[in-house]
Amino acid sequence: MDKLLASNNKKVGYLDSLNKEQYEAVCTTEGPLLVLAGAGTGKTKVLVSRICHILKNNYAKPWEILSVTFTNKASREMNNRVAEQIGQAVEGTWLGTFHSIGVKILRSNAELIGLKNNFSIIDTDDQIRVLKQLIKSNNIDDKRWPARSLAYIINKWKDLGLLPEEISQNNVSNFAQGKSVELYKEYNSLLKVQNAADFGDLILHCLTLFKKNKDVLENYHKKFKYILVDEYQDTNQSQNIWLKLLAMGSKNICCVGDDDQSIYGWRGAEVGNILSFENDFPGAKTIRLERNYRSQPHILKAASELIKNNEDRLGKTLWTEKEDGDPILISSHLDGAEEARSIIEICEKISKENSLNEIAILVRAGYQTREFEDRLLTVNMPYRVIGGPRFYERREIRDAIAYLRVVSQPSDGIAFERIINVPKRGLGLTTIKSIYDLSKKHKESLVSSAQKIISTDIIRPQAKSSLARLLEDFNRWISLKDQIGVRELLETILDESGYTDMWQKDKSIEAPGRLDNLMELADTLENFENLTSFLDHVSLVMENEKNESSEMINIMTLHAAKGLEFDHVFLPGWEEGLFPHQRSLDENGTTALEEERRLGHVGLTRARKTAQITFAYNRRSFGDWQNTIPSRFIDELPEANISFTDTSNNSDNNVFSDIDFNQDISNDFNQNYITFKELSNKQKTMVIGSKVKHKEYGIGYVIKVNFEKLDIVFEGFGKKTIIETYLELIDD
DNA sequence: TTGATCGATTTTTTT
DNA sequence: AATCGATCAA
């Protein structure tokens, strides 16, 4: 009885807890709708409630709703929250990222765009490897015209939804004397031969499919009665066309986004999409969500004032009814280590009365996390780095996956090439080149060419027999594929190929860890029914779920923080050059500056209760010290909402109200500081190989020196990282 | 073909 | 500072 009441309450509850604008956004189910939702205004709540509303009223079945998000994280959360609100898991909804939905569509229509339905998905790394080959085989100087640049150009075209033949004269870049379009064409046909698609293709192929096969598109029109799009400001042109084509049927498309949180311009996202929604979808209605339920007024005010400096925006006025709270604390520091030390000290204080999970350190660039990790390790506080080095990007994991890819899809030459000589089989560059040339000549896959080359005299007899053996192995594994489980398949391959052996014989420090990772990969495999679903997961999700339940401080980039919120947020590194980032300014000028500012806005609006901004006067980059000045964004924050503390020169708690941050406060001092650092670095007495003594661990030897932190191997205790002052040097 | 060594290059953000 | 790649000797 109680249960029934509870579920009844829930049924009504999903509409009751909405404010007026949210309610309107949920109930306007028919026709195109743009919801401009500022940070913390209940964007996800609206999307989730909207799905519930459609389902509860039986406007559509779960499989007639298409919900697209930008990240896997977002789609997972949406899925969970819908289930929570409905009271049970909802089966059959088309809920996922643009890319995963694209794959789903392509797998069932692969032949129509010239692929087989088990096509491989290649990532940026593979892509660059393919392009490198291409550049070389076209006799282009790859020093002058690096594969990375070509990848960038091609990806840009794909993001724009342009096929090689659709590129207009003024769009042609001068890459390799205008050969870029030709290379683009060649690259595409190479992928086709290998039965592979890159990220851009996952959307672009859909466009081709829809345009050339009206019946297919019509089927999707009949199917999808409602389309919902999250983070609409992040869509690129290709995705926007994709949406337009799909929405032509029902016209019931609801896009939720915030132009002030558009931070993926560098990846092709077009704020323009959100600005021109009403043109793209005639008869569209726009609803603004401006009431913020997250941050306290000082934070909200500061974030709003900051973003007002942008010209290219629709404009919203966020407001809140929350109590005042604390102003944003801004403090200066001598260098990055000092900054980290100081922030972690505050974290320790906060953690006495708060959950560590409610603390986040948001950095501009990935490499900044290091100083915080170092500090957290020394004070022994648990932390997690969100979006850090990825499990599936580790070398051993990629190798293992490459084996699986070839077994799953033998045309996948990109994967085959990766492991043809791993472990070492005496198949070096010459052999690979010969196979590659042959495959190019006959327009066939590398594996087919490899098979053929065995019966020729192109390569050395040794290489021939070695290659023959590898191909036999693959044939055997392929025939095993449908007979045994995926886990066993992987174990067999790793065993018989000698891959596991290779790492077991390897004496480097990382080797045992790599073996552990391979075991973990095998465990993961058990969760998948077949190889294809696992490989899709690897390429599209790229992360391995971990036990994230325990108490830890969160460290991540500002980009990774979008969509999240925390009670206490730290924003380190607000310095010119780092934030706004120099490279971004160099490449895209004012447009980029505005995007950097939006990043700042995203960062600040993650905070519920407190936000602290810090900067350092000295930062190390590319190995040497850089003298820095505070970020211009600090200057743009309203004085009434901030409080400045200068902790850079021992005069604690100096509070200034009107500092001109653009003036370099202590140039001479910093210059001296740098000299001092360099000297103390050179005068270091403990070097690699030094014998040292620690009062707890006894005698050990230095294996790594990182300023005052030394890695020591102790007898009986193994490797430890110790600060220099706790060690005593012993000369022998 | 392999392993070692030297030099170049990097560090923005991610599906 | 640390990784990656090109080059060269064995």
mmCIF file of N, CA and C (backbone and C1' of nucleotides) in Angstrom, chain B residues 3-14:
data_model
loop_
_atom_site.group_PDB
_atom_site.id
_atom_site.type_symbol
_atom_site.label_atom_id
_atom_site.label_comp_id
_atom_site.label_asym_id
_atom_site.label_seq_id
_atom_site.Cartn_x
_atom_site.Cartn_y
_atom_site.Cartn_z
ATOM 1 P P DG B 3 65.228 -5.634 -29.835
ATOM 2 O "O5'" DG B 3 66.325 -4.586 -29.356
ATOM 3 C "C5'" DG B 3 67.694 -4.975 -29.335
ATOM 4 C "C4'" DG B 3 68.541 -3.737 -29.107
ATOM 5 C "C3'" DG B 3 68.009 -2.815 -28.001
ATOM 6 O "O3'" DG B 3 69.134 -2.433 -27.214
ATOM 7 C "C1'" DG B 3 68.246 -1.601 -30.013
ATOM 8 P P DA B 4 69.005 -1.500 -25.988
ATOM 9 O "O5'" DA B 4 69.919 -0.266 -26.415
ATOM 10 C "C5'" DA B 4 71.153 -0.476 -27.103
ATOM 11 C "C4'" DA B 4 71.658 0.870 -27.576
ATOM 12 C "C3'" DA B 4 71.416 2.009 -26.584
ATOM 13 O "O3'" DA B 4 72.555 2.861 -26.568
ATOM 14 C "C1'" DA B 4 70.384 2.526 -28.637
ATOM 15 P P DT B 5 72.757 3.884 -25.410
ATOM 16 O "O5'" DT B 5 73.208 5.200 -26.203
ATOM 17 C "C5'" DT B 5 73.652 5.113 -27.567
ATOM 18 C "C4'" DT B 5 73.198 6.359 -28.299
ATOM 19 C "C3'" DT B 5 72.947 7.580 -27.400
ATOM 20 O "O3'" DT B 5 73.606 8.696 -27.967
ATOM 21 C "C1'" DT B 5 71.116 7.246 -28.831
ATOM 22 P P DC B 6 73.878 9.984 -27.157
ATOM 23 O "O5'" DC B 6 73.401 11.092 -28.179
ATOM 24 C "C5'" DC B 6 73.662 10.941 -29.577
ATOM 25 C "C4'" DC B 6 72.569 11.670 -30.347
ATOM 26 C "C3'" DC B 6 72.280 13.071 -29.792
ATOM 27 O "O3'" DC B 6 72.415 14.022 -30.833
ATOM 28 C "C1'" DC B 6 70.269 11.805 -30.037
ATOM 29 P P DG B 7 72.336 15.559 -30.496
ATOM 30 O "O5'" DG B 7 70.896 15.909 -31.053
ATOM 31 C "C5'" DG B 7 70.540 15.528 -32.378
ATOM 32 C "C4'" DG B 7 69.055 15.733 -32.547
ATOM 33 C "C3'" DG B 7 68.567 17.112 -32.097
ATOM 34 O "O3'" DG B 7 67.656 17.559 -33.074
ATOM 35 C "C1'" DG B 7 67.306 15.442 -31.038
ATOM 36 P P DA B 8 67.267 19.069 -33.169
ATOM 37 O "O5'" DA B 8 65.689 18.935 -33.355
ATOM 38 C "C5'" DA B 8 65.176 17.951 -34.250
ATOM 39 C "C4'" DA B 8 63.765 17.606 -33.837
ATOM 40 C "C3'" DA B 8 62.886 18.831 -33.571
ATOM 41 O "O3'" DA B 8 61.668 18.609 -34.252
ATOM 42 C "C1'" DA B 8 62.833 17.351 -31.712
ATOM 43 P P DT B 9 60.597 19.719 -34.435
ATOM 44 O "O5'" DT B 9 59.544 19.362 -33.303
ATOM 45 C "C5'" DT B 9 58.951 18.064 -33.286
ATOM 46 C "C4'" DT B 9 58.116 17.951 -32.038
ATOM 47 C "C3'" DT B 9 57.383 19.251 -31.673
ATOM 48 O "O3'" DT B 9 56.016 18.964 -31.504
ATOM 49 C "C1'" DT B 9 58.545 18.378 -29.801
ATOM 50 P P DT B 10 54.885 20.074 -31.306
ATOM 51 O "O5'" DT B 10 53.980 19.494 -30.140
ATOM 52 C "C5'" DT B 10 53.958 18.097 -29.876
ATOM 53 C "C4'" DT B 10 54.086 17.855 -28.374
ATOM 54 C "C3'" DT B 10 53.148 18.705 -27.518
ATOM 55 O "O3'" DT B 10 52.665 17.847 -26.514
ATOM 56 C "C1'" DT B 10 55.270 18.863 -26.668
ATOM 57 P P DT B 11 51.427 17.146 -26.408
ATOM 58 O "O5'" DT B 11 50.311 17.980 -25.741
ATOM 59 C "C5'" DT B 11 49.855 19.132 -25.950
ATOM 60 C "C4'" DT B 11 49.786 20.150 -24.847
ATOM 61 C "C3'" DT B 11 50.631 21.332 -25.277
ATOM 62 O "O3'" DT B 11 49.782 22.458 -25.445
ATOM 63 C "C1'" DT B 11 50.924 20.841 -22.981
ATOM 64 P P DT B 12 48.602 22.643 -26.166
ATOM 65 O "O5'" DT B 12 47.440 21.896 -25.321
ATOM 66 C "C5'" DT B 12 47.436 22.116 -23.945
ATOM 67 C "C4'" DT B 12 46.038 21.932 -23.448
ATOM 68 C "C3'" DT B 12 45.438 20.649 -23.978
ATOM 69 O "O3'" DT B 12 45.140 19.866 -22.844
ATOM 70 C "C1'" DT B 12 44.038 22.551 -24.474
ATOM 71 P P DT B 13 44.427 18.700 -22.592
ATOM 72 O "O5'" DT B 13 42.995 19.238 -22.961
ATOM 73 C "C5'" DT B 13 41.893 18.949 -22.130
ATOM 74 C "C4'" DT B 13 40.676 19.598 -22.712
ATOM 75 C "C3'" DT B 13 39.879 18.630 -23.590
ATOM 76 O "O3'" DT B 13 38.912 18.038 -22.758
ATOM 77 C "C1'" DT B 13 40.039 20.806 -24.566
ATOM 78 P P DT B 14 39.038 16.502 -22.496
ATOM 79 O "O5'" DT B 14 38.108 15.962 -23.652
ATOM 80 C "C5'" DT B 14 36.773 16.386 -23.760
ATOM 81 C "C4'" DT B 14 36.127 15.583 -24.862
ATOM 82 C "C3'" DT B 14 36.278 14.076 -24.697
ATOM 83 O "O3'" DT B 14 35.084 13.450 -25.131
ATOM 84 C "C1'" DT B 14 37.281 14.746 -26.721
#
